[in-house]
mmCIF file of C-alpha atoms and ligand atoms in Angstrom:
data_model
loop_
_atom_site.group_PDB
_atom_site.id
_atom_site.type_symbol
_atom_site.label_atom_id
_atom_site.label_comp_id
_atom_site.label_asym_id
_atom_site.label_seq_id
_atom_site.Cartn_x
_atom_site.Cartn_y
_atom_site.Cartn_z
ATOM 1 C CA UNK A 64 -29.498 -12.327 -10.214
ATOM 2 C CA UNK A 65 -30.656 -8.580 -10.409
ATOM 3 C CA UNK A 66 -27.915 -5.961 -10.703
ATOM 4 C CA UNK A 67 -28.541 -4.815 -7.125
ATOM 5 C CA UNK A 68 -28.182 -7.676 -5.815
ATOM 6 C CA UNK A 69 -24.942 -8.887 -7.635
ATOM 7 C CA UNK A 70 -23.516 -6.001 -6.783
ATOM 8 C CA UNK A 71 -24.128 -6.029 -2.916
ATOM 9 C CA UNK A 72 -23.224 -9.731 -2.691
ATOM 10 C CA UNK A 73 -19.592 -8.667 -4.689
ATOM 11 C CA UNK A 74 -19.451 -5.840 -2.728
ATOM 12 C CA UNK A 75 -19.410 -8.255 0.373
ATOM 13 C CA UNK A 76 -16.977 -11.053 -0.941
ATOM 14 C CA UNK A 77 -14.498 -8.384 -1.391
ATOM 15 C CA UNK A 78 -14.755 -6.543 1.954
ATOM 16 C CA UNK A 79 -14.251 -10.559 3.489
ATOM 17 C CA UNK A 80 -11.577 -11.120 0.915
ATOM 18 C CA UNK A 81 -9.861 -7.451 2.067
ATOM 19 C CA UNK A 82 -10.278 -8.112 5.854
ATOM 20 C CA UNK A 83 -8.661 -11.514 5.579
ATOM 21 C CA UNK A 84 -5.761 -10.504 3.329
ATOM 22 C CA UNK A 85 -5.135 -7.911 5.907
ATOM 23 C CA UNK A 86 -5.940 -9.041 9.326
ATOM 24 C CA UNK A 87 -6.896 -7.602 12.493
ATOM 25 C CA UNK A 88 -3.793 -8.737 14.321
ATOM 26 C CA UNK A 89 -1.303 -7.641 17.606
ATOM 27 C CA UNK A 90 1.855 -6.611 15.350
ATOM 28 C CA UNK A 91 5.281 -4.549 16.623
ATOM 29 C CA UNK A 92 3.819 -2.073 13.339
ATOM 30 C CA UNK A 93 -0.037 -2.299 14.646
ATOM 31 C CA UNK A 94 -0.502 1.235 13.635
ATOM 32 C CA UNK A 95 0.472 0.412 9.951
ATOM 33 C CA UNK A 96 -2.481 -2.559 10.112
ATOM 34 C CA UNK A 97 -4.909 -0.073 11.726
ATOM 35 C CA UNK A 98 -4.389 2.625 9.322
ATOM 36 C CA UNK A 99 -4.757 0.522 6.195
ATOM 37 C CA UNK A 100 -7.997 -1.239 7.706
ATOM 38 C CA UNK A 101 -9.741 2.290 8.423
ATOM 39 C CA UNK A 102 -9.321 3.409 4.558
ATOM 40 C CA UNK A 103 -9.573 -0.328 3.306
ATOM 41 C CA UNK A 104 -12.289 -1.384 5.166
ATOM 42 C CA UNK A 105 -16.168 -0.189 4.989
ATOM 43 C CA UNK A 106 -16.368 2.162 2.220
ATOM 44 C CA UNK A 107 -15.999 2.575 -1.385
ATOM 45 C CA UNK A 108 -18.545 1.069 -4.156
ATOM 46 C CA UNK A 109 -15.612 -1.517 -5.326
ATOM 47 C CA UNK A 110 -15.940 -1.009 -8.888
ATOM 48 C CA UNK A 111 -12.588 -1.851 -9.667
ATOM 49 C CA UNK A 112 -12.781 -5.703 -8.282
ATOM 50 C CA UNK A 113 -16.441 -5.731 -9.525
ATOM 51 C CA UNK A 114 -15.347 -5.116 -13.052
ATOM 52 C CA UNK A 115 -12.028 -7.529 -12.505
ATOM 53 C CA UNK A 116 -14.863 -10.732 -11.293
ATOM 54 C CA UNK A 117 -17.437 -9.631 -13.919
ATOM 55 C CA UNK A 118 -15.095 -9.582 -16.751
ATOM 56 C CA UNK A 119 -14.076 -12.983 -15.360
ATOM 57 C CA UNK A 120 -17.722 -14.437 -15.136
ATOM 58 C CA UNK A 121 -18.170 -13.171 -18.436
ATOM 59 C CA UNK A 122 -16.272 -15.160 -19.733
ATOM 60 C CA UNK A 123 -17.175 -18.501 -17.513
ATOM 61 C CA UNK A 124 -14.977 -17.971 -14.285
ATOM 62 C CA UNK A 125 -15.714 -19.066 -10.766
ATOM 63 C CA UNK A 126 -15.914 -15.828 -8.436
ATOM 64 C CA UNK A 127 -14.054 -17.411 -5.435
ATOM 65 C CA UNK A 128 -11.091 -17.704 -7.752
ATOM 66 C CA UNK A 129 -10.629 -14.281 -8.562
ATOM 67 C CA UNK A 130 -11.077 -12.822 -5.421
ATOM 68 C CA UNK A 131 -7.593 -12.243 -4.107
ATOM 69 C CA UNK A 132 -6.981 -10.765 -7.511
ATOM 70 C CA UNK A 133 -9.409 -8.629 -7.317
ATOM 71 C CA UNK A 134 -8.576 -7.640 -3.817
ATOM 72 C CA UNK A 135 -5.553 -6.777 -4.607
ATOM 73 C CA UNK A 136 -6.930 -4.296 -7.070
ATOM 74 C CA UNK A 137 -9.084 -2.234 -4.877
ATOM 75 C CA UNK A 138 -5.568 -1.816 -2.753
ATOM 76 C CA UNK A 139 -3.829 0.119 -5.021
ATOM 77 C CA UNK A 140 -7.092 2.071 -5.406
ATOM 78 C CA UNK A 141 -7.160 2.729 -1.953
ATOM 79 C CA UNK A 142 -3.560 3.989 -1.840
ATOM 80 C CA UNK A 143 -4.221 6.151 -5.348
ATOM 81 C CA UNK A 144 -6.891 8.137 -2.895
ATOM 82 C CA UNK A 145 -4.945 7.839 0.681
ATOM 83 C CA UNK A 146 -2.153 9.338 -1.308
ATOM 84 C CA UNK A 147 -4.454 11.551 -3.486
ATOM 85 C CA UNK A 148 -6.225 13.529 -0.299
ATOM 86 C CA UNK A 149 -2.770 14.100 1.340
ATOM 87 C CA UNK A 150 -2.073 17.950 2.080
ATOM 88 C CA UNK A 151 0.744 18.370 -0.374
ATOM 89 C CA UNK A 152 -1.850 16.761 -3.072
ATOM 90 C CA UNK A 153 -5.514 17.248 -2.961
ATOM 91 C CA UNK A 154 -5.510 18.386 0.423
ATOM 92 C CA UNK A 155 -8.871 16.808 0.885
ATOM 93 C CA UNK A 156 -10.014 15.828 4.968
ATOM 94 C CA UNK A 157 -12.879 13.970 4.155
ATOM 95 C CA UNK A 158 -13.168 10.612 1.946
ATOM 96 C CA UNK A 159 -15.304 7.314 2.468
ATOM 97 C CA UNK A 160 -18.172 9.587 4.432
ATOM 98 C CA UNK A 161 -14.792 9.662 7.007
ATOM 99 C CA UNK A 162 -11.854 11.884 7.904
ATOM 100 C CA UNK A 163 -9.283 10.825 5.251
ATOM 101 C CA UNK A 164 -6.208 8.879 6.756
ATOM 102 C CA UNK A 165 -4.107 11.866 7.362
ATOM 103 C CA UNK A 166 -6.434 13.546 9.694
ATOM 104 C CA UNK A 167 -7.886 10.386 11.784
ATOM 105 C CA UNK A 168 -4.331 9.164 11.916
ATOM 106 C CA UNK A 169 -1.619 11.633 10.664
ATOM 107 C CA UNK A 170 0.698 12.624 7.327
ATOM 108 C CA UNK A 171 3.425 9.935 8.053
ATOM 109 C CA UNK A 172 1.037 6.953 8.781
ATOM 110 C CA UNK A 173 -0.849 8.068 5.651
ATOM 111 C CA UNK A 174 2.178 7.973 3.866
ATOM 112 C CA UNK A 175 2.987 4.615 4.824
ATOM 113 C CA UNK A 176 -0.229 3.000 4.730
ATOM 114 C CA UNK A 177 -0.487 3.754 0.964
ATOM 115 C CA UNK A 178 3.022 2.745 0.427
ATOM 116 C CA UNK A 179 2.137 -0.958 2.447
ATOM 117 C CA UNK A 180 -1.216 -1.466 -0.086
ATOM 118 C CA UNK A 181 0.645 -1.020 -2.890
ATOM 119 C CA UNK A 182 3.097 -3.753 -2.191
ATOM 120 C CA UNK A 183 0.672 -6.123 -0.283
ATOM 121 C CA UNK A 184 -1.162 -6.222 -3.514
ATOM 122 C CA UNK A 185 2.013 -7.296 -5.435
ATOM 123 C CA UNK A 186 2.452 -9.666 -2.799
ATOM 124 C CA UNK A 187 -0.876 -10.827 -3.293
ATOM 125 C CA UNK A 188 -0.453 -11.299 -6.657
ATOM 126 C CA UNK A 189 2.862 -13.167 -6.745
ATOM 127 C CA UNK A 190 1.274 -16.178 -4.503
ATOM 128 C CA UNK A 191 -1.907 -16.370 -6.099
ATOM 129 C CA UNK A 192 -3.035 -19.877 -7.178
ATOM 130 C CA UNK A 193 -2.597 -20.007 -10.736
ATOM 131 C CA UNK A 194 -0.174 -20.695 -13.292
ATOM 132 C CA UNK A 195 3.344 -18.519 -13.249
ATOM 133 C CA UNK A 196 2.284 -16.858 -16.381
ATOM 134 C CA UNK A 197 -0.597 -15.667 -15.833
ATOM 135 C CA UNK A 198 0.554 -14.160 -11.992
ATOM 136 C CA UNK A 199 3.505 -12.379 -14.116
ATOM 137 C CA UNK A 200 0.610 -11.430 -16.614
ATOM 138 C CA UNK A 201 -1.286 -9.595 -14.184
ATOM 139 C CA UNK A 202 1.642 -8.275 -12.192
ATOM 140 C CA UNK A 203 2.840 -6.710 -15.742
ATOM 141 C CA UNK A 204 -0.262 -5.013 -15.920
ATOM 142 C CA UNK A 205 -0.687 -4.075 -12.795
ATOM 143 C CA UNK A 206 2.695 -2.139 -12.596
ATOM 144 C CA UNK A 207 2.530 -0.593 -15.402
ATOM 145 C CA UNK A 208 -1.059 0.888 -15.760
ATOM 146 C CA UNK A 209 0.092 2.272 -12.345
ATOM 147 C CA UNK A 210 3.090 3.681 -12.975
ATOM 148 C CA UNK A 211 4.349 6.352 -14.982
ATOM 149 C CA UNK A 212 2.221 5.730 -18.119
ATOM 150 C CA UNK A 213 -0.498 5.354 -15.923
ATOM 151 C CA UNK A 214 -2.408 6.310 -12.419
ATOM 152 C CA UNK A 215 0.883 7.658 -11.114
ATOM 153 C CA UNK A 216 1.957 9.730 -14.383
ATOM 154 C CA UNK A 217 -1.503 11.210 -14.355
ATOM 155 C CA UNK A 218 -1.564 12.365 -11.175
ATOM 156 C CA UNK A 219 1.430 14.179 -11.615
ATOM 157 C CA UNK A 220 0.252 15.796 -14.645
ATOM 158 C CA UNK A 221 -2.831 16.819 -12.618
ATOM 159 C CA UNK A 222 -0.609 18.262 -10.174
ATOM 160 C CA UNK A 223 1.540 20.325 -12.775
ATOM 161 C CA UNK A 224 -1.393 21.128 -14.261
ATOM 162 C CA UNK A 225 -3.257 22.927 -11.288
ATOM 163 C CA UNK A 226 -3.702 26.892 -11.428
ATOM 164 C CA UNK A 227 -2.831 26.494 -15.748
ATOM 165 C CA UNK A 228 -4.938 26.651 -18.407
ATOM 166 C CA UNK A 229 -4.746 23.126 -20.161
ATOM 167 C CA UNK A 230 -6.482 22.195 -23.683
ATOM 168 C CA UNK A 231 -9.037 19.325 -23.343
ATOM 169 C CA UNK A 232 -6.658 16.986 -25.352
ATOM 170 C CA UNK A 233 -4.318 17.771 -22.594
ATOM 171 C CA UNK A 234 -6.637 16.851 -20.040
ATOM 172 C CA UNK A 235 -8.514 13.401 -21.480
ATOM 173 C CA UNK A 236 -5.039 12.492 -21.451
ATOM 174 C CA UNK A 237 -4.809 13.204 -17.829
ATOM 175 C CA UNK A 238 -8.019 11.320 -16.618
ATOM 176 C CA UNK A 239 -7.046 7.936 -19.089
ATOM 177 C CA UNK A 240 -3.848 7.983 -17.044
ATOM 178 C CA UNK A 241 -5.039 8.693 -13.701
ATOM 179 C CA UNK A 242 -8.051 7.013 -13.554
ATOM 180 C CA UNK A 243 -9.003 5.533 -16.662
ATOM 181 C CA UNK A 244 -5.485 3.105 -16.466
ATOM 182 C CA UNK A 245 -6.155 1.317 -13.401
ATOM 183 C CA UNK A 246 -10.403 0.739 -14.344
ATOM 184 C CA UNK A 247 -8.584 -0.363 -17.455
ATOM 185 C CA UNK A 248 -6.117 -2.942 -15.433
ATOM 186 C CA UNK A 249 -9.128 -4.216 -13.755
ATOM 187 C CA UNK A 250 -10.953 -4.942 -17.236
ATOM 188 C CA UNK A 251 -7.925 -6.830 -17.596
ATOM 189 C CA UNK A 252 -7.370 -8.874 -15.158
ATOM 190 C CA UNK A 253 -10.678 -10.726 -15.703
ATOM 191 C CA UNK A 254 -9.085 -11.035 -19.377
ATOM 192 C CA UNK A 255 -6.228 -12.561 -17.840
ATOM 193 C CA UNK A 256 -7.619 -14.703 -15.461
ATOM 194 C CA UNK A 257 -9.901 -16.040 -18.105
ATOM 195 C CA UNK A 258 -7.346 -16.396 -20.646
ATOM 196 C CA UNK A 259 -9.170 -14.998 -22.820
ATOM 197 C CA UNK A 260 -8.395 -15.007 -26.820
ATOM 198 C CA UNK A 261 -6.225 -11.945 -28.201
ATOM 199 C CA UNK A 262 -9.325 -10.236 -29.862
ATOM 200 C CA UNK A 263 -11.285 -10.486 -26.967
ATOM 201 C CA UNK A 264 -8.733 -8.639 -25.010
ATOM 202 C CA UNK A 265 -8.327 -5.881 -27.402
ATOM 203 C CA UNK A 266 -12.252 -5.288 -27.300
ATOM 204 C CA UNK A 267 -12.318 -5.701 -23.588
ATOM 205 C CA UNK A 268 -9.170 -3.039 -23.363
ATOM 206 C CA UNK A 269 -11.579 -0.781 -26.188
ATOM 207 C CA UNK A 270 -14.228 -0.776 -23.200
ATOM 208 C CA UNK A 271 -12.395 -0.177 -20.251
ATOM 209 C CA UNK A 272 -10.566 2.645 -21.564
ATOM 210 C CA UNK A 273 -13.942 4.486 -22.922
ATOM 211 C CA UNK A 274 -15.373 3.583 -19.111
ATOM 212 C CA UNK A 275 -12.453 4.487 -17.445
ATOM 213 C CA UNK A 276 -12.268 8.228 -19.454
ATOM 214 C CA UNK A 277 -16.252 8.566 -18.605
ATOM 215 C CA UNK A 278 -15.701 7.061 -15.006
ATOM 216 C CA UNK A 279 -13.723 10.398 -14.385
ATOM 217 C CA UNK A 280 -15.724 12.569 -16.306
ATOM 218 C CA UNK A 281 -18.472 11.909 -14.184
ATOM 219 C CA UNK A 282 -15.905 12.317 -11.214
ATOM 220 C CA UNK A 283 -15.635 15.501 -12.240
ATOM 221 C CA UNK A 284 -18.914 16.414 -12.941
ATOM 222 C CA UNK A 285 -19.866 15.024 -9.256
ATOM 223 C CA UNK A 286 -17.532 17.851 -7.325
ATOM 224 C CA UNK A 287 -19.397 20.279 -8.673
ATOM 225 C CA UNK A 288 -23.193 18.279 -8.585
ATOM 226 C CA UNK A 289 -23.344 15.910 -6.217
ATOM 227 C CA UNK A 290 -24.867 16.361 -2.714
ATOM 228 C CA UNK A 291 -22.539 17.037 0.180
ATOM 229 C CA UNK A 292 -23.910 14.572 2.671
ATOM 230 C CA UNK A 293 -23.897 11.607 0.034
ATOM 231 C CA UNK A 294 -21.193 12.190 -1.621
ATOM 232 C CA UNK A 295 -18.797 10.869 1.031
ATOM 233 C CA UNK A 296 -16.124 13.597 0.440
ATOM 234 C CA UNK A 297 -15.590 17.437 -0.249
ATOM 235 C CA UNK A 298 -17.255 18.720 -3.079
ATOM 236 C CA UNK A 299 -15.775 21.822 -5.197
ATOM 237 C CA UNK A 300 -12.586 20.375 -3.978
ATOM 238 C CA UNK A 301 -11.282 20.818 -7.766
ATOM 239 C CA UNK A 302 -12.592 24.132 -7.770
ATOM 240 C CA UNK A 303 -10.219 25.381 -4.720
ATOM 241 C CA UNK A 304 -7.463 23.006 -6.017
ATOM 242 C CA UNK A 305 -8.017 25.249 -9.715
ATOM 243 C CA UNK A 306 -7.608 21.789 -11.329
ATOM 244 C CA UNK A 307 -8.862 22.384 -15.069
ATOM 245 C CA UNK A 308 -12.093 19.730 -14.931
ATOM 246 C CA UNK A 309 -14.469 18.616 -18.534
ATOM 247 C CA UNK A 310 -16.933 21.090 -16.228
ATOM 248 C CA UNK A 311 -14.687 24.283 -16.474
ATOM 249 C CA UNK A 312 -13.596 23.255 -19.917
ATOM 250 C CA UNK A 313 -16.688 22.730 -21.500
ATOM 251 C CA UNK A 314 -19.659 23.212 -18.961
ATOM 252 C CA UNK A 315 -21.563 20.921 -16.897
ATOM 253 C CA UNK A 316 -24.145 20.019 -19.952
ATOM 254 C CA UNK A 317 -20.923 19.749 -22.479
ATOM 255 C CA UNK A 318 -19.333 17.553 -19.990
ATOM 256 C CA UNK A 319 -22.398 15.202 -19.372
ATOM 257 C CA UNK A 320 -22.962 14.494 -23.159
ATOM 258 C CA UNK A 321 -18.867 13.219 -23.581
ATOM 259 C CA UNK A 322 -19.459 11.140 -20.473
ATOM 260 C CA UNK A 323 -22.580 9.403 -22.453
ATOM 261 C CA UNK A 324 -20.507 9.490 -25.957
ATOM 262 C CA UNK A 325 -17.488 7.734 -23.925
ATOM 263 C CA UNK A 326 -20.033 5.173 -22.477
ATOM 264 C CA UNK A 327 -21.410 4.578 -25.831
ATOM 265 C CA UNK A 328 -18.171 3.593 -27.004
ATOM 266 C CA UNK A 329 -17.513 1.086 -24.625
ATOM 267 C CA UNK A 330 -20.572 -0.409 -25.459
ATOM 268 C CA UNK A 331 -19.857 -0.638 -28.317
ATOM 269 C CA UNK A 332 -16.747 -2.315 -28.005
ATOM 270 C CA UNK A 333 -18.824 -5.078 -26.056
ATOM 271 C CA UNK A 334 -20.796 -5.756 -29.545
ATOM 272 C CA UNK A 335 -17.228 -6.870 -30.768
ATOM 273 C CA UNK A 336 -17.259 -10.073 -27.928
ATOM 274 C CA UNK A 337 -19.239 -13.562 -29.378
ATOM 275 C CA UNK A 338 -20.529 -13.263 -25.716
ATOM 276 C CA UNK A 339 -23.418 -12.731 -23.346
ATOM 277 C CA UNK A 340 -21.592 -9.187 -22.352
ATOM 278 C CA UNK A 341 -25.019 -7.818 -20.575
ATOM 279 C CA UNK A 342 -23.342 -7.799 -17.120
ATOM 280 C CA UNK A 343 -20.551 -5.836 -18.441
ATOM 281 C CA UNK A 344 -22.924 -3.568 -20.168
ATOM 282 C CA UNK A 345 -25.360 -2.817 -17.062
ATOM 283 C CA UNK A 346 -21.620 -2.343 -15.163
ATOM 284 C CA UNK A 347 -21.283 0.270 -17.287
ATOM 285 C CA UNK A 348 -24.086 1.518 -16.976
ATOM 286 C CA UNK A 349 -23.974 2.063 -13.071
ATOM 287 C CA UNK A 350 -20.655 3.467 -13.182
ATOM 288 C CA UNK A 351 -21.117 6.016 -15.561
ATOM 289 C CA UNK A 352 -24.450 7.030 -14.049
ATOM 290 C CA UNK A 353 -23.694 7.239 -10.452
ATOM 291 C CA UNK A 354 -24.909 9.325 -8.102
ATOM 292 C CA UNK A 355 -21.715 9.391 -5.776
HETATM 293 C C1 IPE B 656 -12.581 8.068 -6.763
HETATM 294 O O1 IPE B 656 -12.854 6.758 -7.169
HETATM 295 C C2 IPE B 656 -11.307 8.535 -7.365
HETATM 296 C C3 IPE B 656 -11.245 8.425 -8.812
HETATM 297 C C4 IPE B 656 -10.296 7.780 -9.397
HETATM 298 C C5 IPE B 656 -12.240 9.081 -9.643
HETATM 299 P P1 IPE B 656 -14.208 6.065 -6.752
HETATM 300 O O2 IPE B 656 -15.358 6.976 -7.096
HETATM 301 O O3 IPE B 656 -14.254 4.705 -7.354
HETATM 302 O O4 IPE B 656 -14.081 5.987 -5.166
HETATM 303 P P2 IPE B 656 -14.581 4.868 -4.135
HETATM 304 O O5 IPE B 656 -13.665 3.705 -4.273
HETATM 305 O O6 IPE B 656 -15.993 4.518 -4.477
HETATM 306 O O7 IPE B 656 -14.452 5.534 -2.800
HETATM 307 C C1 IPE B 657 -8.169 10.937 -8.404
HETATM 308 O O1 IPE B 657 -8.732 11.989 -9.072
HETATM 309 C C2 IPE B 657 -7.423 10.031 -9.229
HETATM 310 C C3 IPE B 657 -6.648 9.103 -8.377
HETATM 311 C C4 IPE B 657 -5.743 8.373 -8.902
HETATM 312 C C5 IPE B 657 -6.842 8.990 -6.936
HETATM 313 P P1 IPE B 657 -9.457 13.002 -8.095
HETATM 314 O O2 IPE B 657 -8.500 13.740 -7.253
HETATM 315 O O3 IPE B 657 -10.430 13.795 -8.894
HETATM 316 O O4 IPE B 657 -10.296 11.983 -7.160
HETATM 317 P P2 IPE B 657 -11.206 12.437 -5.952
HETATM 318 O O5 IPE B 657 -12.253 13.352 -6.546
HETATM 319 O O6 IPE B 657 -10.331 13.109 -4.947
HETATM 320 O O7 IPE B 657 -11.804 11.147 -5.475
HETATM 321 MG MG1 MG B 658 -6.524 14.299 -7.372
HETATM 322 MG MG1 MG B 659 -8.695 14.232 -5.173
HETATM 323 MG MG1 MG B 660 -12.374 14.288 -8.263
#
């Protein structure tokens, strides 16, 4: 199957899987279902449950099995940026090519739609169809690269960090917690799911930390590059927020060439599998070299 074409048909197993784990449905709390839906739903490139099912094909999985997994996945994403764009945060109005969930609904709903992903997906998780240890496996790792020493500690570094002048040690350590943890978690989960051997983890873990660090690098690099009407939300949002970025570190060109170092290192770490790891590898690829 071409890349394109793997990733559009992923793309659409996961918006199915996402629409059925959270219904359209008449509810006493309908505005809690509506709210999650509008972020949820129809937007996003779903990287996070791409790299969860390809890890797991990798290594000889069947798709339809991983799905919920991987479902619940791009939930907690979608909470990380409901939460992210609220005003005492990023502040941002615009996310998805859409006005973020604060503005099209409003602060409290936003609140609690992020709050109702994050434990739908442990829900998720804890009824999934396969053995007890692995569902506490993934659970483990979901909680904690999502917690403090991950997504959620970076973002409040990020936040204590705005308006100050931070070293760049200071803020890789920032972007591997706030980002690079969960792209990490989803790595692993296709580990998991897989049961994969103890050195394959460790290399898969090697690779998802070096694309999760470049993932954000790029993010970065994007507010200040990409093209307003593609890029689906506010650009030089960083700039107004004065978060310290790799761009007003080290400059745009400084910043591209660690993005492709960081890439090359989890490529690298791929070489260490006894596997066909091209899917993986062209993954990469794509998310390190996005447009948007
Ligand atoms: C944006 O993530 C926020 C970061 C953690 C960098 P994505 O670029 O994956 O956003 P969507 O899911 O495609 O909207
Ligand atoms: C977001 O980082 C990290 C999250 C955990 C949501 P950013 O604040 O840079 O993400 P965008 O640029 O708003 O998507
Ligand atoms: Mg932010
Ligand atoms: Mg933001
Ligand atoms: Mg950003």
């Amino acid at each position: 199957m071409q890349l394109a074409q793997y990733l559009k048909n992923r793309s659409q197993q996961i918006e199915e899987c996402l629409d059925q784990l959270i219904p359209e449905k008449k509810v006493p709390y309908q505005i809690l279902l509506n709210a999650a839906r509008y972020s949820l739903l129809g937007g996003g490139k779903r990287l996070r449950p791409i790299f969860a099912l390809a890890t797991f094909e990798t290594f000889g999985g069947e798709v339809e099995k991983a799905l919920a997994a991987a479902a619940a996945l791009e939930m907690v994403h979608t909470y990380s940026l409901i939460h992210d764009d609220l005003p005492c945060m990023d502040d941002d109005d615009f996310r998805r090519g859409k006005p973020s969930l604060h503005k099209a609904f409003n602060e409290g709903s936003a609140v609690l739609a992020g709050d109702f992903l994050l434990t739908k997906s442990f829900e998720i998780l804890a009824n999934l169809s396969f053995p007890d240890a692995i569902k506490v496996e993934l659970i483990s790792a979901l909680s904690s690269h999502s917690g403090d020493h991950g997504m959620i500690g970076g973002q409040i570094m990020d936040l204590a960090a705005e308006g100050r002048e931070i070293d760049l040690k200071h803020l890789q350590l920032i972007h591997q917690f706030k980002t690079g943890a969960l792209i990490k978690a989803s790595i692993l989960f296709g580990a998991i799911l897989a049961e994969v051997s103890s050195d394959e983890k460790k290399a898969l873990e090697e690779f998802g930390e070096n694309v999760g660090l470049a993932f954000q690098i790029v993010d970065d690099i994007l507010d200040v590059t990409a093209p307003q009407d593609k890029h689906g939300k506010k650009i030089s949002s960083d700039k107004i927020n004065q978060k310290s970025t790799y761009v007003t570190l080290l400059g745009l060109e400084h910043a591209k060439i660690l993005a492709q170092e960081s890439l090359a290192k989890a490529k690298d770490a791929l070489k260490k599998i006894p596997r066909d790891t091209g899917l993986l590898f062209e993954l990469s690829n794509i998310a390190v070299n996005r447009q948007i």
